[in-house]
Every structure is written in C-alpha cells, then in structure tokens.
Tab-separated table of N, CA and C in Angstrom:
chain	number	residue	atom	x	y	z
X	26	PHE	N	70.483	133.468	113.335
X	26	PHE	CA	71.209	134.879	113.504
X	26	PHE	C	71.728	135.122	112.070
X	27	SER	N	71.764	136.603	111.213
X	27	SER	CA	71.921	136.975	110.620
X	27	SER	C	72.973	136.646	110.047
X	28	ARG	N	73.199	137.344	108.979
X	28	ARG	CA	74.528	137.370	108.237
X	28	ARG	C	75.717	138.656	108.634
X	29	SER	N	74.806	139.664	109.163
X	29	SER	CA	75.905	140.585	109.689
X	29	SER	C	76.462	139.942	111.334
X	30	GLN	N	75.321	139.642	111.831
X	30	GLN	CA	75.708	138.596	113.173
X	30	GLN	C	76.856	137.978	113.335
X	31	VAL	N	76.346	137.139	112.179
X	31	VAL	CA	77.774	135.482	111.885
X	31	VAL	C	78.971	136.013	111.525
X	32	PHE	N	78.715	137.938	110.574
X	32	PHE	CA	80.295	138.220	110.463
X	32	PHE	C	81.081	138.924	111.234
X	33	GLN	N	80.017	139.216	112.842
X	33	GLN	CA	80.619	139.716	113.590
X	33	GLN	C	81.193	138.884	114.463
X	34	LEU	N	80.340	138.016	114.972
X	34	LEU	CA	80.804	137.071	115.571
X	34	LEU	C	82.355	136.009	115.293
X	35	GLU	N	82.138	135.656	113.617
X	35	GLU	CA	83.524	135.778	113.177
X	35	GLU	C	84.475	136.702	113.210
X	36	SER	N	84.134	137.718	112.940
X	36	SER	CA	85.787	138.394	113.653
X	36	SER	C	86.069	138.506	115.003
X	37	THR	N	85.142	138.667	115.501
X	37	THR	CA	85.727	138.371	116.907
X	37	THR	C	85.877	137.341	117.086
X	38	PHE	N	85.656	135.730	116.815
X	38	PHE	CA	86.013	134.942	116.861
X	38	PHE	C	87.950	134.934	116.472
X	39	ASP	N	88.030	134.825	115.342
X	39	ASP	CA	89.228	135.306	115.259
X	39	ASP	C	90.164	136.508	115.683
X	40	MET	N	89.848	136.779	116.168
X	40	MET	CA	90.989	137.636	117.371
X	40	MET	C	90.739	136.867	118.895
X	41	LYS	N	89.987	136.608	118.887
X	41	LYS	CA	89.829	135.724	120.848
X	41	LYS	C	88.918	134.501	121.007
X	42	ARG	N	89.391	134.052	121.321
X	42	ARG	CA	88.554	132.569	120.636
X	42	ARG	C	87.553	132.512	122.059
X	43	TYR	N	87.702	133.441	123.259
X	43	TYR	CA	87.502	133.395	124.789
X	43	TYR	C	87.082	134.520	124.832
X	44	LEU	N	85.767	134.739	125.651
X	44	LEU	CA	85.661	136.515	125.471
X	44	LEU	C	85.277	136.433	127.267
X	45	SER	N	85.728	137.340	127.613
X	45	SER	CA	85.143	137.354	129.372
X	45	SER	C	84.262	138.147	129.508
X	46	SER	N	83.462	137.899	130.323
X	46	SER	CA	82.072	138.299	130.949
X	46	SER	C	81.436	140.141	130.159
X	47	SER	N	82.726	140.807	130.850
X	47	SER	CA	82.320	142.186	129.858
X	47	SER	C	82.361	142.167	128.623
X	48	GLU	N	82.974	141.355	128.022
X	48	GLU	CA	83.161	141.018	126.444
X	48	GLU	C	82.060	140.955	125.731
X	49	ARG	N	81.642	139.325	126.595
X	49	ARG	CA	80.564	139.087	125.953
X	49	ARG	C	79.239	139.862	125.804
X	50	ALA	N	79.352	140.474	126.859
X	50	ALA	CA	77.858	141.135	127.419
X	50	ALA	C	77.889	142.265	126.368
X	51	GLY	N	79.000	143.456	125.861
X	51	GLY	CA	79.328	144.124	125.304
X	51	GLY	C	78.950	143.500	123.278
X	52	LEU	N	79.285	142.898	123.382
X	52	LEU	CA	79.337	141.645	121.903
X	52	LEU	C	77.998	141.464	122.298
X	53	ALA	N	77.134	141.108	122.161
X	53	ALA	CA	76.071	140.434	122.410
X	53	ALA	C	75.180	141.862	122.637
X	54	ALA	N	75.411	143.198	123.292
X	54	ALA	CA	74.688	144.233	122.865
X	54	ALA	C	74.149	144.905	121.825
X	55	SER	N	75.542	144.891	120.844
X	55	SER	CA	76.181	145.044	119.914
X	55	SER	C	75.103	144.507	118.755
X	56	LEU	N	75.251	143.001	119.397
X	56	LEU	CA	74.610	142.318	118.014
X	56	LEU	C	73.061	142.479	118.149
X	57	HIS	N	72.843	142.743	119.535
X	57	HIS	CA	70.966	142.413	119.648
X	57	HIS	C	70.792	141.368	119.684
X	58	LEU	N	71.454	139.974	120.633
X	58	LEU	CA	71.649	139.048	120.758
X	58	LEU	C	71.742	138.825	122.270
X	59	THR	N	70.911	137.983	122.713
X	59	THR	CA	71.740	137.873	124.598
X	59	THR	C	72.788	136.928	124.211
X	60	GLU	N	73.510	137.231	126.274
X	60	GLU	CA	74.205	136.489	126.380
X	60	GLU	C	74.597	135.335	126.454
X	61	THR	N	73.551	134.675	126.600
X	61	THR	CA	73.745	133.051	126.279
X	61	THR	C	73.689	132.784	124.793
X	62	GLN	N	73.024	133.367	123.867
X	62	GLN	CA	73.292	133.612	122.864
X	62	GLN	C	74.798	133.073	122.167
X	63	VAL	N	75.667	134.815	122.515
X	63	VAL	CA	76.992	135.346	122.269
X	63	VAL	C	77.577	133.700	122.858
X	64	LYS	N	77.350	133.375	123.852
X	64	LYS	CA	77.991	132.284	124.541
X	64	LYS	C	78.068	130.953	124.296
X	65	ILE	N	76.846	130.605	124.167
X	65	ILE	CA	76.368	129.068	122.848
X	65	ILE	C	77.370	129.090	121.581
X	66	TRP	N	77.284	130.485	120.996
X	66	TRP	CA	78.216	130.563	119.760
X	66	TRP	C	79.629	130.231	119.809
X	67	PHE	N	79.781	131.033	121.036
X	67	PHE	CA	81.032	130.861	121.118
X	67	PHE	C	81.897	129.046	121.277
X	68	GLN	N	80.812	128.533	122.407
X	68	GLN	CA	81.368	127.401	123.016
X	68	GLN	C	81.236	126.633	121.259
X	69	ASN	N	80.111	126.661	120.471
X	69	ASN	CA	79.982	125.557	119.412
X	69	ASN	C	80.611	126.005	118.212
X	70	ARG	N	81.311	127.143	118.123
X	70	ARG	CA	82.406	127.878	117.110
X	70	ARG	C	83.598	127.102	117.754
X	71	ARG	N	83.947	127.003	119.078
X	71	ARG	CA	84.980	126.498	119.286
X	71	ARG	C	85.118	124.828	119.113
X	72	ASN	N	84.157	124.584	119.106
X	72	ASN	CA	84.265	123.262	119.049
X	72	ASN	C	84.735	122.436	117.477
X	73	LYS	N	83.773	123.635	116.773
X	73	LYS	CA	84.340	123.080	115.367
X	73	LYS	C	85.114	124.062	115.230
X	74	TRP	N	85.894	124.792	115.508
X	74	TRP	CA	87.283	124.681	115.732
X	74	TRP	C	88.177	123.997	115.925
X	75	LYS	N	88.202	123.372	117.023
X	75	LYS	CA	88.838	122.222	117.143
X	75	LYS	C	88.649	120.827	116.812
X	76	ARG	N	88.023	120.353	116.081
X	76	ARG	CA	87.548	119.279	114.815
X	76	ARG	C	87.893	119.762	113.775
X	77	GLN	N	88.077	120.853	113.321
X	77	GLN	CA	89.023	121.180	112.179
X	77	GLN	C	89.917	121.175	111.934
X	78	LEU	N	91.052	121.795	113.335
X	78	LEU	CA	92.426	121.309	113.461
X	78	LEU	C	92.545	120.092	113.554
X	79	ALA	N	91.635	119.386	113.951
X	79	ALA	CA	92.083	117.838	114.093
X	79	ALA	C	91.981	117.245	112.761
X	80	ALA	N	91.121	117.701	112.050
X	80	ALA	CA	91.146	117.172	110.803
X	80	ALA	C	91.987	117.372	110.003
X	81	GLU	N	92.722	118.939	109.622
X	81	GLU	CA	94.014	119.126	109.311
X	81	GLU	C	94.878	118.622	109.653
X	82	LEU	N	95.051	118.068	111.036
X	82	LEU	CA	96.645	117.643	112.012
X	82	LEU	C	96.377	116.144	110.903
X	83	GLU	N	95.549	115.167	110.975
X	83	GLU	CA	95.641	113.377	110.744
X	83	GLU	C	95.719	113.835	109.321
X	84	ALA	N	94.671	114.732	108.128
X	84	ALA	CA	95.145	114.797	106.888
X	84	ALA	C	97.142	114.635	106.836
X	85	ALA	N	97.487	116.147	107.622
X	85	ALA	CA	99.373	116.446	107.383
X	85	ALA	C	100.024	114.952	107.844
X	86	ASN	N	99.203	114.291	109.117
X	86	ASN	CA	100.095	113.015	109.556
X	86	ASN	C	99.875	112.110	108.721
X	87	LEU	N	99.064	111.943	107.725
X	87	LEU	CA	98.660	111.032	106.646
X	87	LEU	C	99.248	111.254	105.709
X	88	SER	N	99.250	112.433	104.819
X	88	SER	CA	100.498	112.852	103.810
X	88	SER	C	101.509	112.944	104.281
X	89	HIS	N	102.284	112.840	105.802
X	89	HIS	CA	103.748	112.858	105.734
X	89	HIS	C	104.002	111.571	106.362
X	90	ALA	N	103.099	110.542	106.561
X	90	ALA	CA	103.427	109.322	106.542
X	90	ALA	C	103.471	108.388	105.332
X	91	ALA	N	102.526	108.754	104.169
X	91	ALA	CA	102.976	108.317	103.121
X	91	ALA	C	104.130	108.810	101.980
X	92	ALA	N	103.987	110.422	102.243
X	92	ALA	CA	105.887	111.057	101.952
X	92	ALA	C	107.249	110.013	102.766
X	93	GLN	N	107.539	109.852	103.726
X	93	GLN	CA	108.314	109.117	104.575
X	93	GLN	C	107.999	107.749	104.856
X	94	ARG	N	107.371	106.634	103.933
X	94	ARG	CA	107.237	105.585	103.589
X	94	ARG	C	108.607	104.651	102.818
X	95	ILE	N	109.442	104.092	103.462
X	95	ILE	CA	110.450	103.427	103.273
X	95	ILE	C	110.090	102.451	103.283
X	96	VAL	N	110.207	101.373	102.331
X	96	VAL	CA	110.310	100.257	101.443
X	96	VAL	C	111.437	99.457	101.554
X	97	ARG	N	111.417	99.179	103.109
X	97	ARG	CA	112.903	97.847	103.517
X	97	ARG	C	112.982	96.681	102.187
X	98	VAL	N	113.765	96.483	101.481
X	98	VAL	CA	113.686	95.300	100.744
X	98	VAL	C	115.070	94.503	101.411
X	99	PRO	N	115.321	93.633	101.929
X	99	PRO	CA	116.889	92.389	102.282
X	99	PRO	C	116.818	92.619	100.737
X	100	ILE	N	117.901	91.903	100.515
X	100	ILE	CA	118.670	91.749	99.129
X	100	ILE	C	120.202	91.379	99.636
X	101	LEU	N	120.468	90.266	99.752
X	101	LEU	CA	121.873	90.050	99.045
X	101	LEU	C	122.373	89.607	98.085
X	102	TYR	N	123.545	90.014	97.540
X	102	TYR	CA	124.187	90.024	96.213
X	102	TYR	C	125.337	88.833	96.516
X	103	HIS	N	125.553	87.573	95.874
X	103	HIS	CA	126.352	86.772	95.699
X	103	HIS	C	126.559	86.468	94.584
X	104	GLU	N	128.313	87.138	94.326
X	104	GLU	CA	129.077	86.605	93.274
X	104	GLU	C	129.438	85.248	93.189
X	105	ASN	N	129.323	84.760	91.589
X	105	ASN	CA	129.393	83.658	91.348
X	105	ASN	C	130.832	82.873	91.348
X	106	SER	N	131.090	82.084	92.785
X	106	SER	CA	132.390	81.710	92.997
X	106	SER	C	132.295	80.124	92.586
X	107	GLY	N	132.347	79.960	91.354
X	107	GLY	CA	132.310	78.671	91.194
X	107	GLY	C	133.223	77.340	90.667
X	108	ALA	N	134.122	77.311	90.072
X	108	ALA	CA	135.619	75.674	90.318
X	108	ALA	C	136.718	76.901	89.836
X	109	GLU	N	135.879	77.763	88.547
X	109	GLU	CA	136.889	77.863	88.021
X	109	GLU	C	137.162	79.283	88.710
X	110	GLY	N	136.892	79.788	89.736
X	110	GLY	CA	136.840	80.747	90.086
X	110	GLY	C	137.795	82.062	89.753
X	111	GLY	N	138.683	82.996	90.700
X	111	GLY	CA	139.451	84.064	89.341
X	111	GLY	C	139.082	85.154	89.696
X	112	ALA	N	139.103	86.119	89.537
X	112	ALA	CA	139.142	87.525	89.345
X	112	ALA	C	137.638	87.943	88.681
X	113	GLY	N	137.452	87.192	87.590
X	113	GLY	CA	136.159	87.343	86.804
X	113	GLY	C	134.865	86.422	86.918
X	114	GLY	N	135.102	85.478	88.468
X	114	GLY	CA	133.959	84.848	88.252
X	114	GLY	C	133.550	83.642	87.310
X	115	GLY	N	134.544	83.307	86.471
X	115	GLY	CA	133.873	83.038	85.498
X	115	GLY	C	133.455	81.636	85.348
X	116	GLY	N	132.361	81.029	86.233
X	116	GLY	CA	131.916	79.803	86.388
X	116	GLY	C	130.770	79.649	84.528
X	117	ALA	N	130.704	78.561	84.524
X	117	ALA	CA	129.780	78.380	83.021
X	117	ALA	C	128.278	79.122	83.461
X	118	PRO	N	128.123	79.386	81.714
X	118	PRO	CA	126.967	79.951	82.285
X	118	PRO	C	125.472	78.913	82.708
X	119	GLY	N	124.517	79.940	83.626
X	119	GLY	CA	123.566	78.686	84.418
X	119	GLY	C	124.277	77.523	85.428
X	120	THR	N	125.131	77.739	85.173
X	120	THR	CA	125.135	77.092	86.350
X	120	THR	C	125.090	76.766	87.758
X	121	GLN	N	124.942	78.636	88.448
X	121	GLN	CA	124.823	79.383	89.311
X	121	GLN	C	123.875	80.916	89.009
X	122	PRO	N	122.782	80.621	89.696
X	122	PRO	CA	122.677	82.353	89.670
X	122	PRO	C	123.306	83.389	90.191
X	123	LEU	N	123.530	83.952	90.060
X	123	LEU	CA	124.482	85.677	89.992
X	123	LEU	C	123.981	85.901	91.661
X	124	LEU	N	122.345	86.099	91.416
X	124	LEU	CA	121.876	86.633	92.482
X	124	LEU	C	120.935	85.732	92.657
X	125	THR	N	121.093	85.826	94.763
X	125	THR	CA	120.053	85.071	95.488
X	125	THR	C	119.291	86.059	95.951
X	126	PHE	N	118.117	85.588	96.597
X	126	PHE	CA	117.112	86.042	97.352
X	126	PHE	C	117.125	85.799	98.602
X	127	PRO	N	118.056	85.491	99.600
X	127	PRO	CA	117.476	84.823	101.076
X	127	PRO	C	116.334	85.458	101.534
X	128	HIS	N	114.940	85.650	101.355
X	128	HIS	CA	114.536	86.285	101.528
X	128	HIS	C	113.388	86.739	101.027
X	129	PRO	N	112.382	86.343	101.918
X	129	PRO	CA	111.123	87.031	100.779
X	129	PRO	C	111.344	88.647	100.985
X	130	VAL	N	110.923	89.340	99.659
X	130	VAL	CA	110.656	90.433	99.647
X	130	VAL	C	109.630	91.210	99.943
X	131	TYR	N	109.132	92.271	100.571
X	131	TYR	CA	107.829	92.716	100.856
X	131	TYR	C	108.400	94.042	100.659
X	132	TYR	N	106.581	94.878	99.806
X	132	TYR	CA	106.596	96.157	100.219
X	132	TYR	C	105.231	96.673	101.015
X	133	SER	N	105.271	97.233	101.464
X	133	SER	CA	104.731	97.929	102.774
X	133	SER	C	103.969	98.960	101.768
X	134	HIS	N	102.324	98.493	102.372
X	134	HIS	CA	101.137	99.320	101.294
X	134	HIS	C	99.931	99.690	102.908
X	135	PRO	N	99.436	100.741	102.575
X	135	PRO	CA	98.297	101.131	103.824
X	135	PRO	C	96.941	99.824	103.555
X	136	VAL	N	96.975	99.545	102.993
X	136	VAL	CA	95.871	98.055	102.884
X	136	VAL	C	95.978	97.238	102.749
X	137	VAL	N	96.798	96.408	102.131
X	137	VAL	CA	97.623	95.258	102.031
X	137	VAL	C	99.041	95.017	102.629
X	138	THR	N	99.608	94.679	103.832
X	138	THR	CA	100.190	94.481	104.197
X	138	THR	C	101.133	93.384	104.019
X	139	SER	N	102.869	93.398	103.811
X	139	SER	CA	103.197	92.598	103.977
X	139	SER	C	103.264	91.194	102.921
X	140	VAL	N	102.847	91.745	101.279
X	140	VAL	CA	102.631	90.931	100.437
X	140	VAL	C	104.248	90.320	99.637
X	141	PRO	N	104.453	89.207	99.580
X	141	PRO	CA	105.515	88.773	99.591
X	141	PRO	C	105.623	88.912	97.623
X	142	LEU	N	106.888	89.341	97.564
X	142	LEU	CA	106.613	89.335	96.202
X	142	LEU	C	108.086	88.558	95.446
X	143	LEU	N	109.174	88.360	96.015
X	143	LEU	CA	109.877	87.149	95.329
X	143	LEU	C	109.990	86.276	96.488
X	144	ARG	N	110.477	84.990	96.340
X	144	ARG	CA	110.327	83.816	97.317
X	144	ARG	C	111.643	83.807	97.476
X	145	PRO	N	111.906	83.031	98.121
X	145	PRO	CA	113.915	83.046	98.987
X	145	PRO	C	114.361	81.564	97.720
X	146	VAL	N	115.420	81.848	97.654
X	146	VAL	CA	115.981	80.144	96.420
X	146	VAL	C	116.501	80.039	97.667
C-alpha cells in the first residue's frame, strides 16, 4: 500500500469501522485496489484497534487500581491504666507501653504482598 492509500484507508476507518459491500467496492476502485485487499485491510485494522483498546483499558485499570489502593492498618490504642490510674493515666514511666499492636501491620504492594512490618505485642 502506498502512503496515500493508507492515509485514505485510515481516514475511512476513522469514520466507519465496517464497510458495506458497495462502500468497499467504491473505496477499492478509488484507490486502485481489489475489494479483497480493502476487506482484509479493514479486518486487520479492526484487530489492531481492538488490541489498542484492550491495552489502553488495561493501563487505565492498573493506574486506577494503584491510585485507589488502600492500605489497611489495624491498630488499637490502649491508654495506660496502671494502679495510679486517674484522669492522666499517671503510671510510672516505662512500666507499660502506651500503644500496643495486637496484630501485624501489613502493607499491600503489587509484587510483594502481605509483608509484616510490626509484630504483635
């Protein structure tokens, strides 16, 4: 196919993905090609178009999934409630941790999944 033929075929494809038999015959005659050449060109071009759409959709889904990825971190906060108790929780420093992590903390990554970052206390 010459550049001008491909340009005309692409222009026609942009307007219409499928040609009727009369449209195919007219386009083939105007480009000095056989109807079979035009028919096969359109079949190949539709397949290329579908592959491109699938690749774009997959790329959009991956970027959307990455943007929407939520990292769930189960953490429970426990206030110090030692024998001294009271409003401030005034236990002796170092006797009890102010925060405990009853479950491992996980981070979701596309390659490495469920890597524990902290161990439960």
